[in-house]
mmCIF file of C-alpha atoms in Angstrom:
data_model
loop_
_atom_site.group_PDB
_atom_site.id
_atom_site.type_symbol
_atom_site.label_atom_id
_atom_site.label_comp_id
_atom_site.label_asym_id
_atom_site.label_seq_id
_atom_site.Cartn_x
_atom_site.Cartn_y
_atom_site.Cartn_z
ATOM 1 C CA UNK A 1 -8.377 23.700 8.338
ATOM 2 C CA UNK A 2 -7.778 22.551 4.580
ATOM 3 C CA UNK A 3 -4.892 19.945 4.172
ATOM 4 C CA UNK A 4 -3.182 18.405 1.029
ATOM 5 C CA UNK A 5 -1.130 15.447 1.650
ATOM 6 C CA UNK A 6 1.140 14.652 -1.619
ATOM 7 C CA UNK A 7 1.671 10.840 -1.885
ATOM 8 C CA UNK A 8 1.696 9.829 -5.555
ATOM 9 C CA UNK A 9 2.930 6.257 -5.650
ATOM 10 C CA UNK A 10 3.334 3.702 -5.494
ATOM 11 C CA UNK A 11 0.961 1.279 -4.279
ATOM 12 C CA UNK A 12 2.601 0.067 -1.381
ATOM 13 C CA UNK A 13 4.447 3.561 -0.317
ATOM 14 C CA UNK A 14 0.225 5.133 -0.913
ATOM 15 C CA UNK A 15 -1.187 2.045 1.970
ATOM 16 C CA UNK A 16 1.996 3.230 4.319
ATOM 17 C CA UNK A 17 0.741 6.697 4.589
ATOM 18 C CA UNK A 18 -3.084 6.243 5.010
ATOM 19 C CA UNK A 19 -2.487 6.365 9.231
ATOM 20 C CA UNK A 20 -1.857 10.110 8.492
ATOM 21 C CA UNK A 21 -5.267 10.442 7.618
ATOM 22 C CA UNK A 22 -6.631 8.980 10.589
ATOM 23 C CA UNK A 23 -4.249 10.559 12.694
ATOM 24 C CA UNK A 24 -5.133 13.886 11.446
ATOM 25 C CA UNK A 25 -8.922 13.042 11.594
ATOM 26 C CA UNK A 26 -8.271 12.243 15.521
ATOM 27 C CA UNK A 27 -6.161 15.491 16.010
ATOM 28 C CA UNK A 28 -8.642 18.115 13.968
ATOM 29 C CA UNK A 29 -12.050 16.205 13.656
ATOM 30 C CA UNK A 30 -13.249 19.222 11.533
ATOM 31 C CA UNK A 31 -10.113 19.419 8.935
ATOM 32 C CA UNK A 32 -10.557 18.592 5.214
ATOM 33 C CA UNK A 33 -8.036 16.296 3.900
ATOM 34 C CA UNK A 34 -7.579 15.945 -0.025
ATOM 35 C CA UNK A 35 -4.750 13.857 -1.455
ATOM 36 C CA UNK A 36 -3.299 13.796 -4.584
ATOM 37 C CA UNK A 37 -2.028 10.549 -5.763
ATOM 38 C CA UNK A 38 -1.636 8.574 -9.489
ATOM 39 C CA UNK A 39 -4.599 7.549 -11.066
ATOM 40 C CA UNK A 40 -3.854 4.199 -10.765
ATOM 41 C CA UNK A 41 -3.707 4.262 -6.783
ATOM 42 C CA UNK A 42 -7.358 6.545 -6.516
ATOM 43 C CA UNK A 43 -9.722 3.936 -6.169
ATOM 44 C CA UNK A 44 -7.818 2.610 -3.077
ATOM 45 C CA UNK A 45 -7.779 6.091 -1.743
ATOM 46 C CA UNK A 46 -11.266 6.655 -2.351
ATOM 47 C CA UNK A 47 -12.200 3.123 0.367
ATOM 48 C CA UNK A 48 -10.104 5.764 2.880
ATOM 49 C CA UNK A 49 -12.277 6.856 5.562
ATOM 50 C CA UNK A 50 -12.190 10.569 6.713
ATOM 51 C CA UNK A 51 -11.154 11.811 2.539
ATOM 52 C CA UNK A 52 -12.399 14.405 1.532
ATOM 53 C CA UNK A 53 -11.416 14.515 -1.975
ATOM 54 C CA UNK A 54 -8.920 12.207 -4.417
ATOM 55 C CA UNK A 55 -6.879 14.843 -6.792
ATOM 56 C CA UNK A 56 -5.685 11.727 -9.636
ATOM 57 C CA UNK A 57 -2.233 12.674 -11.709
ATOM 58 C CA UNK A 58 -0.976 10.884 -14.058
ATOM 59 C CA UNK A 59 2.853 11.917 -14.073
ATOM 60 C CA UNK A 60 4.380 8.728 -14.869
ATOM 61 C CA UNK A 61 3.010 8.714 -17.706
ATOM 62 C CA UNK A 62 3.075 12.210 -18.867
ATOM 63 C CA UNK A 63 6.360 13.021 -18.786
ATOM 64 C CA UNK A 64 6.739 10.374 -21.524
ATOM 65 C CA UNK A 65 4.880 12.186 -23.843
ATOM 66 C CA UNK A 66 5.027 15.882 -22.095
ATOM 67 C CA UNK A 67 5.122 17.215 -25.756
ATOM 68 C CA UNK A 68 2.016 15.914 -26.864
ATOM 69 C CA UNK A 69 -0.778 18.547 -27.289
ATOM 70 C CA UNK A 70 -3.285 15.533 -25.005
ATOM 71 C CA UNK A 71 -0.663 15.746 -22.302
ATOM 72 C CA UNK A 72 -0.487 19.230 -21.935
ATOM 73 C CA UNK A 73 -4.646 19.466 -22.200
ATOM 74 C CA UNK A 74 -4.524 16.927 -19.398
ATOM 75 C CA UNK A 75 -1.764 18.604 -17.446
ATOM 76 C CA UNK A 76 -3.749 21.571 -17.870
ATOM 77 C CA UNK A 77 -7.027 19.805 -16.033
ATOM 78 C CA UNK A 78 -4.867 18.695 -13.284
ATOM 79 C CA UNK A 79 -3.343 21.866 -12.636
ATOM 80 C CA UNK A 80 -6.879 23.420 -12.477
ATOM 81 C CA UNK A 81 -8.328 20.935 -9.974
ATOM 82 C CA UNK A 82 -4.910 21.089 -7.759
ATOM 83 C CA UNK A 83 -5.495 24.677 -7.485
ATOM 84 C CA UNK A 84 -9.115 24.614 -6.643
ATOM 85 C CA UNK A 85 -8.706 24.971 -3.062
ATOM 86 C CA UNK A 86 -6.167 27.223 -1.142
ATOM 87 C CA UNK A 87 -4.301 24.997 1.545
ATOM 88 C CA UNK A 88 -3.763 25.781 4.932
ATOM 89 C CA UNK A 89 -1.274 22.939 5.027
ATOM 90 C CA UNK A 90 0.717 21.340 2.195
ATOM 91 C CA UNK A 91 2.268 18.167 3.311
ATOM 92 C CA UNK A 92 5.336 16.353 0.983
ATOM 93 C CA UNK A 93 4.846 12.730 2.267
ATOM 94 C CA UNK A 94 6.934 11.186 -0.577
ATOM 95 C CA UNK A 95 9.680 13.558 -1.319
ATOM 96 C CA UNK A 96 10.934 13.419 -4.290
ATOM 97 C CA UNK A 97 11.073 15.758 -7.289
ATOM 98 C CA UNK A 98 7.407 15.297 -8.674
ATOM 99 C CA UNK A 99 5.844 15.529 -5.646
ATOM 100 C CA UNK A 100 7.826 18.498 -4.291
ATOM 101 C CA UNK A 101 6.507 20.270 -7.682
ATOM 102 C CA UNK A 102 2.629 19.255 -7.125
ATOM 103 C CA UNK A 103 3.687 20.663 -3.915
ATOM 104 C CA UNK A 104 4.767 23.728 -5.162
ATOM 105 C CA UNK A 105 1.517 23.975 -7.375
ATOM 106 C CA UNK A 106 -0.709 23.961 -5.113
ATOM 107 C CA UNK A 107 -2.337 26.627 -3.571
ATOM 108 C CA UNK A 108 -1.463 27.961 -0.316
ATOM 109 C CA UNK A 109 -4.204 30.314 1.888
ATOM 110 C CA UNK A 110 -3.492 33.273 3.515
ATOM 111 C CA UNK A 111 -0.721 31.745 6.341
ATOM 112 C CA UNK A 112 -0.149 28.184 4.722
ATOM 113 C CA UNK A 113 2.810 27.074 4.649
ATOM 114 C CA UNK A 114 4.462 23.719 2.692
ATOM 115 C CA UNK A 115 5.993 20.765 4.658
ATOM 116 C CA UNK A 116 8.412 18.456 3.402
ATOM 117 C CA UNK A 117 11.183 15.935 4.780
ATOM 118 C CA UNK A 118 14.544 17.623 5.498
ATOM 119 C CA UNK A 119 16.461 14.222 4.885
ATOM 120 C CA UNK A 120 16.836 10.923 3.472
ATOM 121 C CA UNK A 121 15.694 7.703 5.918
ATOM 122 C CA UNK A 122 17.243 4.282 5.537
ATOM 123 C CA UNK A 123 16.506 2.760 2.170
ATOM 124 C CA UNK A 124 13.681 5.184 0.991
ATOM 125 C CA UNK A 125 14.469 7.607 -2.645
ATOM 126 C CA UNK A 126 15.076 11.577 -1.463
ATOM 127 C CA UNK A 127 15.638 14.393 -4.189
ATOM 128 C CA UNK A 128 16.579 17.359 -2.726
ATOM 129 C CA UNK A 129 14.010 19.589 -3.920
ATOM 130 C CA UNK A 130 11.473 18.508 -1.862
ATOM 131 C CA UNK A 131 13.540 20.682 0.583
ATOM 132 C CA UNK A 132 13.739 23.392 -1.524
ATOM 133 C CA UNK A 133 10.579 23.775 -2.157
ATOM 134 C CA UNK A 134 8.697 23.833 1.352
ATOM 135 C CA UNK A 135 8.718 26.430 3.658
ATOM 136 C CA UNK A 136 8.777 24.110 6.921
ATOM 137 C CA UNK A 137 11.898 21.211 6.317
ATOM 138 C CA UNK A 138 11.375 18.652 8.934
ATOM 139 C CA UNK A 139 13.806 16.322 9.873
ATOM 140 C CA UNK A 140 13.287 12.522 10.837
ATOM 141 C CA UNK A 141 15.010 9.730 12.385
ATOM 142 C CA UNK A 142 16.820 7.929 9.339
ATOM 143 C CA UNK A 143 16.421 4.349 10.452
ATOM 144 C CA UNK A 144 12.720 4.128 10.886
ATOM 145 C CA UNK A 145 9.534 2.294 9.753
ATOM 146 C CA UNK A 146 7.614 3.627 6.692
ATOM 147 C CA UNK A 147 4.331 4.220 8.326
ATOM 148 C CA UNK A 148 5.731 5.561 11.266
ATOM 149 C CA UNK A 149 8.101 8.208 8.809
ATOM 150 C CA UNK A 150 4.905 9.563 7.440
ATOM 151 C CA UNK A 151 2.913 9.649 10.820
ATOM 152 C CA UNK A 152 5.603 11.488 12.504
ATOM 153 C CA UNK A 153 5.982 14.012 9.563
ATOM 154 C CA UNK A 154 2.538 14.746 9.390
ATOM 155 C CA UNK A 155 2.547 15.113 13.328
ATOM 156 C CA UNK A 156 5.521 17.739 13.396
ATOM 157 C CA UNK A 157 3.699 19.289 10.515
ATOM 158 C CA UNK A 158 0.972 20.045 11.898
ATOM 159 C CA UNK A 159 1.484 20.176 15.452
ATOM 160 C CA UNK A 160 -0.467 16.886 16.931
ATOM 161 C CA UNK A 161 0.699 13.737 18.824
ATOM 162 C CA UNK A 162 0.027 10.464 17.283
ATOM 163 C CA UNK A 163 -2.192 7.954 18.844
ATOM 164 C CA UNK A 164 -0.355 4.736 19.751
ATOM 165 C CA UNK A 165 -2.220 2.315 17.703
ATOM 166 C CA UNK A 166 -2.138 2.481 13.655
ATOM 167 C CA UNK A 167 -5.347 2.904 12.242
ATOM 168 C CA UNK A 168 -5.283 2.726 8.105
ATOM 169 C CA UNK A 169 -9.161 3.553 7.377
ATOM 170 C CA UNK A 170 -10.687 1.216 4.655
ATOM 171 C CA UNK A 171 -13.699 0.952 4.716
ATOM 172 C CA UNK A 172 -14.750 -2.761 3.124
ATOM 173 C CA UNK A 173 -17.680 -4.638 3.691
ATOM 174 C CA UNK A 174 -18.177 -6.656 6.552
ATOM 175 C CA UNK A 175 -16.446 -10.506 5.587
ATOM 176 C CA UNK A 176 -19.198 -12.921 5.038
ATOM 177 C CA UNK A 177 -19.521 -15.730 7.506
ATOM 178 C CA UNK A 178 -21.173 -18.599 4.893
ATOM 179 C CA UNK A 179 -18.696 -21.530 5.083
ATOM 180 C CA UNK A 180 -17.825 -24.050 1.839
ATOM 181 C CA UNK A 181 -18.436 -27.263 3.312
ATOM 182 C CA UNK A 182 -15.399 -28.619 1.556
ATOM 183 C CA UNK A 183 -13.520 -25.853 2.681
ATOM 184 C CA UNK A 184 -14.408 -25.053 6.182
ATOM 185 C CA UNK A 185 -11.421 -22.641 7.100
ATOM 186 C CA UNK A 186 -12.051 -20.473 4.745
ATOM 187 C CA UNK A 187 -9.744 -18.803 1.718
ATOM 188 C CA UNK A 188 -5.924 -17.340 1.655
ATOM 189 C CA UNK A 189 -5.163 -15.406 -0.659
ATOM 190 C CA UNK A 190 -1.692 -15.818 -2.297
ATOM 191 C CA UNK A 191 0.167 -12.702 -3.387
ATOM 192 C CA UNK A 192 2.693 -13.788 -5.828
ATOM 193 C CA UNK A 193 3.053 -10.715 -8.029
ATOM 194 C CA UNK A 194 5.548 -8.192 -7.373
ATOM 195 C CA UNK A 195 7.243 -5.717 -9.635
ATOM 196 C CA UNK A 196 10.641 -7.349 -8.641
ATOM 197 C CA UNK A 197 11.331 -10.649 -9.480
ATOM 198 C CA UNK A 198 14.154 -10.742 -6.614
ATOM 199 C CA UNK A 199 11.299 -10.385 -4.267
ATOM 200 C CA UNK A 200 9.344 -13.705 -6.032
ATOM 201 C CA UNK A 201 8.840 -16.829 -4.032
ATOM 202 C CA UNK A 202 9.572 -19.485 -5.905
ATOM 203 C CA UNK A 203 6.464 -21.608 -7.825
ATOM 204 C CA UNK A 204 7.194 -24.920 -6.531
ATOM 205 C CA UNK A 205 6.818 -23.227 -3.065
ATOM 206 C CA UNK A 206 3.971 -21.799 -3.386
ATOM 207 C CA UNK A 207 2.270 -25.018 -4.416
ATOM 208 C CA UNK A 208 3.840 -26.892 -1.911
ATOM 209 C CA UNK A 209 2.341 -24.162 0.375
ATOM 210 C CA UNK A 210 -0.905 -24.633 -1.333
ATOM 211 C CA UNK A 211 -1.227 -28.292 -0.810
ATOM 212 C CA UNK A 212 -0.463 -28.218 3.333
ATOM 213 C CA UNK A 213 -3.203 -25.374 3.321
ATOM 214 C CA UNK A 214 -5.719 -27.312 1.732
ATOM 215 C CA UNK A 215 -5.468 -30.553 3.668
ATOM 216 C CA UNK A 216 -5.994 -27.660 6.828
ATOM 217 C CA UNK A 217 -9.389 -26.333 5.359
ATOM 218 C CA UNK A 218 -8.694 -23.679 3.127
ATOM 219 C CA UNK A 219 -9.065 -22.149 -0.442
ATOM 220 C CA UNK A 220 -6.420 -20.739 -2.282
ATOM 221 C CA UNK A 221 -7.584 -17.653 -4.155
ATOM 222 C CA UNK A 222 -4.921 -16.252 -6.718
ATOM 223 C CA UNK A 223 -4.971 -12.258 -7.879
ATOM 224 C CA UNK A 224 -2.817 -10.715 -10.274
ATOM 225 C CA UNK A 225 -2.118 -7.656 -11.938
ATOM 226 C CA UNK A 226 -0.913 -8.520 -15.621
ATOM 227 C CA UNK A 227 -0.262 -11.449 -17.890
ATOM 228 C CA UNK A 228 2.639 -12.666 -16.779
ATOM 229 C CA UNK A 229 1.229 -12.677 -13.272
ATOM 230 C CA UNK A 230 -1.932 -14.499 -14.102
ATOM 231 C CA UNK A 231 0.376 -17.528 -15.902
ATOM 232 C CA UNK A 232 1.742 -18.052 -12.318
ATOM 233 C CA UNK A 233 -1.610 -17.797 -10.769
ATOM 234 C CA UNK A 234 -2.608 -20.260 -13.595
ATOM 235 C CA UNK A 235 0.473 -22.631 -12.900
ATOM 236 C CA UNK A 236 -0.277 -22.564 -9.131
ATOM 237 C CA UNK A 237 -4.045 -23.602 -9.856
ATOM 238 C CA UNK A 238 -3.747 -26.087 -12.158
ATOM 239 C CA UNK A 239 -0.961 -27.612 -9.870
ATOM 240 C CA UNK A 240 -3.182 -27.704 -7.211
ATOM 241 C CA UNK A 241 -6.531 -28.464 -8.788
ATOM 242 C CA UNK A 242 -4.896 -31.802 -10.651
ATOM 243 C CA UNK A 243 -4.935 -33.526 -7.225
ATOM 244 C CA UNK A 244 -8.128 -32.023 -5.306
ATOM 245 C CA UNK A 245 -10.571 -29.819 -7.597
ATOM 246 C CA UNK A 246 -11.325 -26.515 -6.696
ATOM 247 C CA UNK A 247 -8.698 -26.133 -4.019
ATOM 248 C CA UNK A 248 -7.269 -23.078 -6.172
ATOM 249 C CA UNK A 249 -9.358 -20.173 -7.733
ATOM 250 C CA UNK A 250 -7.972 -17.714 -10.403
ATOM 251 C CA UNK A 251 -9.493 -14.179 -9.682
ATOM 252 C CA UNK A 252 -10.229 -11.819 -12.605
ATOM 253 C CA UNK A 253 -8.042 -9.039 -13.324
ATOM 254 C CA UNK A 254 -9.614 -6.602 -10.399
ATOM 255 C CA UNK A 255 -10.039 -2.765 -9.608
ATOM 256 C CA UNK A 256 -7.728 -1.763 -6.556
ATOM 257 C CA UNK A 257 -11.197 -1.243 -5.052
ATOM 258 C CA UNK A 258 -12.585 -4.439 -5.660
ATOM 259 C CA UNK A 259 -9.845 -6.446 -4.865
ATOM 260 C CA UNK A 260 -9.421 -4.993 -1.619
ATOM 261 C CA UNK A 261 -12.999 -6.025 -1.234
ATOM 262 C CA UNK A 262 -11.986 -9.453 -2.495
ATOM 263 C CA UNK A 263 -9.241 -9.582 0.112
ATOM 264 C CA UNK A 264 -11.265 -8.511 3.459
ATOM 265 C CA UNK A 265 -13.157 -11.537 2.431
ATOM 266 C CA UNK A 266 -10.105 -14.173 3.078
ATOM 267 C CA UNK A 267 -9.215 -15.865 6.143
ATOM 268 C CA UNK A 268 -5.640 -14.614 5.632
ATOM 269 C CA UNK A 269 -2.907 -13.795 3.167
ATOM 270 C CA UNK A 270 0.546 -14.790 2.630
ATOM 271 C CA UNK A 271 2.289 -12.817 0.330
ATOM 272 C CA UNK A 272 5.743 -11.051 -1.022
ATOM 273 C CA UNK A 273 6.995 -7.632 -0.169
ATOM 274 C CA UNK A 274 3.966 -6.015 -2.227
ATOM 275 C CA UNK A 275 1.677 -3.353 -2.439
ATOM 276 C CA UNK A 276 -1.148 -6.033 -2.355
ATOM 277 C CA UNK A 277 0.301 -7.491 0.498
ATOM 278 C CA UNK A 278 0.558 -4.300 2.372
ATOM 279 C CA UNK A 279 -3.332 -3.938 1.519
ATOM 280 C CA UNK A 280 -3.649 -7.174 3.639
ATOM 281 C CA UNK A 281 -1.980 -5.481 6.430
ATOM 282 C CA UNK A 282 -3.982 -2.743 6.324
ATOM 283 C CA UNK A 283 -6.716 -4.750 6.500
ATOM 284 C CA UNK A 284 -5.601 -6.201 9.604
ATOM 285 C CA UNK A 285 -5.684 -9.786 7.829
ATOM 286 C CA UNK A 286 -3.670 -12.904 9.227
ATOM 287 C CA UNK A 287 -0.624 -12.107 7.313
ATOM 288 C CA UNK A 288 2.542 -13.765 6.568
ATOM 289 C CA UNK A 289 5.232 -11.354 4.258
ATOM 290 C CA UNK A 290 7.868 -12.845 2.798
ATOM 291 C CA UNK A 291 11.246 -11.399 2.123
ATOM 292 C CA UNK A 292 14.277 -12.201 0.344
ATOM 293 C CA UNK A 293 16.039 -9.249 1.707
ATOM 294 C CA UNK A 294 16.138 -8.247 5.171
ATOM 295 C CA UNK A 295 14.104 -5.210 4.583
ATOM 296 C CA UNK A 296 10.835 -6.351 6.773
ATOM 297 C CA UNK A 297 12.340 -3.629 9.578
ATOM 298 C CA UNK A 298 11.279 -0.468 7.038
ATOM 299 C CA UNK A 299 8.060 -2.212 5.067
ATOM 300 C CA UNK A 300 6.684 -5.128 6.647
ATOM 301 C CA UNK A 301 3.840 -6.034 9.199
ATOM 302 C CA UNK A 302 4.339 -3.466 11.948
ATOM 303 C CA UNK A 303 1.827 -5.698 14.271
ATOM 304 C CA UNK A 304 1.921 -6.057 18.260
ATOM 305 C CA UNK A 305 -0.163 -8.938 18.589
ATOM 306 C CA UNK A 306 0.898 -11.613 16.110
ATOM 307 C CA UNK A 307 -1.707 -11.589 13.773
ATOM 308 C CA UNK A 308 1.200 -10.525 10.900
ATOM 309 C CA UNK A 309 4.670 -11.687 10.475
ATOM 310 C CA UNK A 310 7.229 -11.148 8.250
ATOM 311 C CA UNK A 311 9.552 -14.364 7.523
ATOM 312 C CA UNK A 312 12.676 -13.699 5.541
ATOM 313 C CA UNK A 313 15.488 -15.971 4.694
ATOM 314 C CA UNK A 314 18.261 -16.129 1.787
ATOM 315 C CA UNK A 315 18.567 -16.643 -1.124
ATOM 316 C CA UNK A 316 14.262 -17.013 0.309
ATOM 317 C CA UNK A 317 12.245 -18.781 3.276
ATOM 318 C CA UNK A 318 11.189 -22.613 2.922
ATOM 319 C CA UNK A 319 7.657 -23.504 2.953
ATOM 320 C CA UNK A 320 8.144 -24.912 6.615
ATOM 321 C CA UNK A 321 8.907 -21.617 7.754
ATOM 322 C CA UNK A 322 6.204 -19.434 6.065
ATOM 323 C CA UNK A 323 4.094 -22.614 6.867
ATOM 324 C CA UNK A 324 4.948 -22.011 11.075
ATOM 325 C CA UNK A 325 4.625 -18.490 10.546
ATOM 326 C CA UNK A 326 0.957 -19.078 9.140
ATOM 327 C CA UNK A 327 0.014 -21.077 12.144
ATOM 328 C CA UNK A 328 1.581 -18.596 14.509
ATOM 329 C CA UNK A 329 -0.600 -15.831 12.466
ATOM 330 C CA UNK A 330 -4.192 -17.701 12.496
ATOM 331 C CA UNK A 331 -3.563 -18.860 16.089
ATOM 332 C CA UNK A 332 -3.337 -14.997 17.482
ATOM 333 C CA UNK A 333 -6.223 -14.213 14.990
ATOM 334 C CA UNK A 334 -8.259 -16.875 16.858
ATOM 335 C CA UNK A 335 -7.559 -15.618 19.838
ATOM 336 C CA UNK A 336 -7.683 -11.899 18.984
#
């Protein structure tokens, strides 16, 4: 059986959906599974276990410049490389209007058929072509978790029950167990960057965060994603570093695929409602998510066992409660 999920972006929407993979690798253990996603968002896919092939677009930015004789060369390659294989199974994960049309492109074999979402859930974008477009329109509760919409889609799909526990599939290398003597607990990783600024934490927080971790043991280690991003990592460090050197540490700008490798090497993360952050989940890091909005029921940590929490206050949490939620994390790592 040849499958083609369709999950182009973005970055946290592309971590929801890797259980699919592993659900369908548990269900058919012989199936190929191919996804097509934006460039930006392959390297992730490509640390996926059970893949077997990464189709890149780059829509976003070509229908900014869908005129352009490069775009249409480009466009051209893509098309080619969608239609490679015929599908037995075309599966719309994100359901909107460009991915019901790489949908439609595709190719189906003999007896495929196209699957899409036959309505809108509870704060998640729906164009109504993705219904158009597939021959199978399946409908889903509308008030339910983002990795759970795309595991039961792909389930109905394709006719398989999902296994109870979420299993996202990186594949990182094992964390190291050499201990910094002057930091014996390890790193945390801060995720500050999001592409919302109602979802930032505030910077006097997170140093104020920064400071209780490091009398506890730990390392702050600060990633980011542009320039404006790395001045707040900057401002946290040298905030931190003025009273006890070395406490902070500025990453370089990474590769989705290294810094996922950068982030299975941390103790933890505490983060904002983030594609990054959602990496740490996936992870299965100690995990505190923060939220400004009470959103945490569709996107946050989905965990049974305490290792992630969400904390979310208005107009956002204190650093005593993402501080409680921390120790609540690492003690049910400890003990995991």
């Amino acid at each position: 059986m040849k499958i083609l999920l369709v999950k182009l972006s973005s970055l946290g929407d592309v971590v929801h959906t890797l259980p699919v993979v592993q659900d369908i690798r548990a269900a058919f253990p012989e199936a190929q599974i191919d996804w097509v996603v934006e460039k930006a968002f392959a390297p992730l896919l490509a640390r996926c276990e059970g893949l077997n092939c990464v189709i890149p677009c780059e829509i976003r930015r070509w229908r900014k410049s869908f005129w352009t004789a490069a775009t249409r060369q480009e466009w051209g390659a893509f098309r080619a490389e969608l239609q490679r294989e015929a599908y037995d199974a075309v599966i719309d994960l994100q359901g909107l209007t460009k991915s019901a049309l790489v949908a439609r492109l595709a190719r189906l074999a003999p007896g495929g058929k196209r699957y899409a979402l036959a309505n809108q859930t509870d704060g998640s974008g729906y164009e109504a072509p993705t219904r158009w477009v597939a021959d199978v329109a399946i409908s889903v509760e509308p008030h339910i978790h983002a990795v759970r919409r795309s595991r039961e889609l792909a389930a109905r799909a394709l006719g398989y029950s999902p296994a109870a526990a979420t299993q996202f599939g990186l594949k990182v290398p094992a964390a190291s167990a050499k201990i910094h003597e002057h930091f014996p607990q390890g790193r945390i990783a801060f995720v500050h960057g999001t592409s919302r600024a109602d979802k930032e934490w505030p910077l006097s927080h997170w140093v104020a965060l920064g400071q209780r971790l490091h009398t506890a043991g730990y390392q702050l280690v600060l990633p980011h994603g542009n320039a404006a991003e790395q001045a707040t990592s900057r401002a946290i460090a040298e905030a931190l570093n003025g009273t006890a050197a070395d406490s902070a540490v500025v990453l370089p700008l990474l590769a989705l695929d290294a810094l996922t490798e950068e982030l299975a090497q941390c103790a933890g993360v505490i983060g904002v409602d983030s594609g990054v952050s959602h990496i740490a989940v996936a992870l299965d890091l100690p995990h505190v998510q923060i939220y400004n909005f009470d959103t945490a029921w569709r996107t946050g940590p989905d965990s049974q066992d305490g290792r992630q929490l969400s904390v979310y206050a208005q107009p956002a949490p204190g650093v005593e409660d993402v501080w409680q939620a921390w120790l609540a994390c690492s003690a049910a790592g400890a003990a995991a």
